[in-house]
């Protein structure tokens, strides 16, 4: 079964500092990977995705993520954090088994809460 | 992307009652999903609701407790039946847009508190 691990429950950074949120996945086939952000009281917003091709993907709000198959990782990065980036971040892997009953299912990590200090 | 609305946005209900949550999408989609986010937890898939077929439930979720309807390509409902305080969660619907990436977009969620 697929799974996602986000080792860091809570990360605190200063505004302007760089950020890296870790994500490790387990999936038998080529993974479709996503990062979502959830602000307090809000739904989930898609930041970026990886399916194939270039392993460094760019997303919205200045975020990027790098897929490393050898490490089963898909870490999210941002070179300079803004106070508005404070939120909870979720990494997810999608079930792409054609014809499977769970096709399309997203399995989420536990989330990483980001606090930004001024 | 897709614009998704959910009703109600929040509700406080008494144990033993039922609540039906509506999910409306601004365009036709084949695949819709219902997730639950318990307090301080991540999201867990309840079921997949494809138009024209019965909903497919994940392990630990049953139709009697979470009946789902999918009458057309833009609308779905999830009912939380015979509620208990353990059902207090945020319930989110999501849709998958066909095309490159098959991204899933999420509604704003329904925050349910059961007393």
Coordinates of C-alpha atoms in Angstrom, one line a residue, chain B residues 54-108:
Chain B
X54 CA -22.0 3.1 -6.8
X55 CA -19.5 4.9 -4.6
X56 CA -16.4 2.9 -3.7
X57 CA -15.6 3.0 0.0
X58 CA -12.2 2.8 1.7
X59 CA -11.5 0.4 4.4
X60 CA -13.1 1.5 7.6
X61 CA -15.9 3.4 6.0
X62 CA -19.3 1.9 5.2
X63 CA -22.2 3.0 3.1
X64 CA -24.7 2.8 6.0
X65 CA -22.7 5.4 7.9
X66 CA -21.6 7.6 5.0
X67 CA -24.1 7.3 2.1
X68 CA -23.1 9.2 -1.0
X69 CA -25.1 10.3 -4.0
X70 CA -23.8 11.4 -7.3
X71 CA -26.8 12.3 -9.5
X72 CA -24.9 14.2 -12.2
X73 CA -21.4 15.3 -13.3
X74 CA -21.3 18.5 -11.2
X75 CA -22.9 17.5 -7.9
X76 CA -22.5 15.1 -5.0
X77 CA -23.7 14.7 -1.4
X78 CA -22.2 12.9 1.6
X79 CA -24.4 12.1 4.5
X80 CA -22.9 11.5 7.9
X81 CA -25.5 9.3 9.7
X82 CA -26.3 8.6 13.3
X83 CA -23.5 10.9 14.3
X84 CA -21.3 10.6 17.4
X85 CA -18.7 13.0 18.7
X86 CA -16.0 10.9 17.0
X87 CA -17.5 12.2 13.7
X88 CA -16.4 15.7 14.5
X89 CA -14.2 16.5 11.5
X90 CA -13.7 18.6 8.5
X91 CA -15.3 16.9 5.4
X92 CA -13.8 17.9 2.1
X93 CA -14.9 17.0 -1.4
X94 CA -12.4 17.0 -4.3
X95 CA -12.6 16.5 -8.0
X96 CA -10.2 15.3 -10.6
X97 CA -9.9 17.2 -13.8
X98 CA -9.0 15.1 -16.8
X99 CA -5.9 16.1 -18.7
X100 CA -2.2 16.3 -18.1
X101 CA -1.6 15.5 -14.5
X102 CA -5.1 14.7 -13.4
X103 CA -4.9 17.1 -10.6
X104 CA -7.3 17.1 -7.7
X105 CA -8.9 20.2 -6.5
X106 CA -10.5 20.6 -3.1
X107 CA -13.5 22.3 -1.8
X108 CA -13.3 24.6 1.2

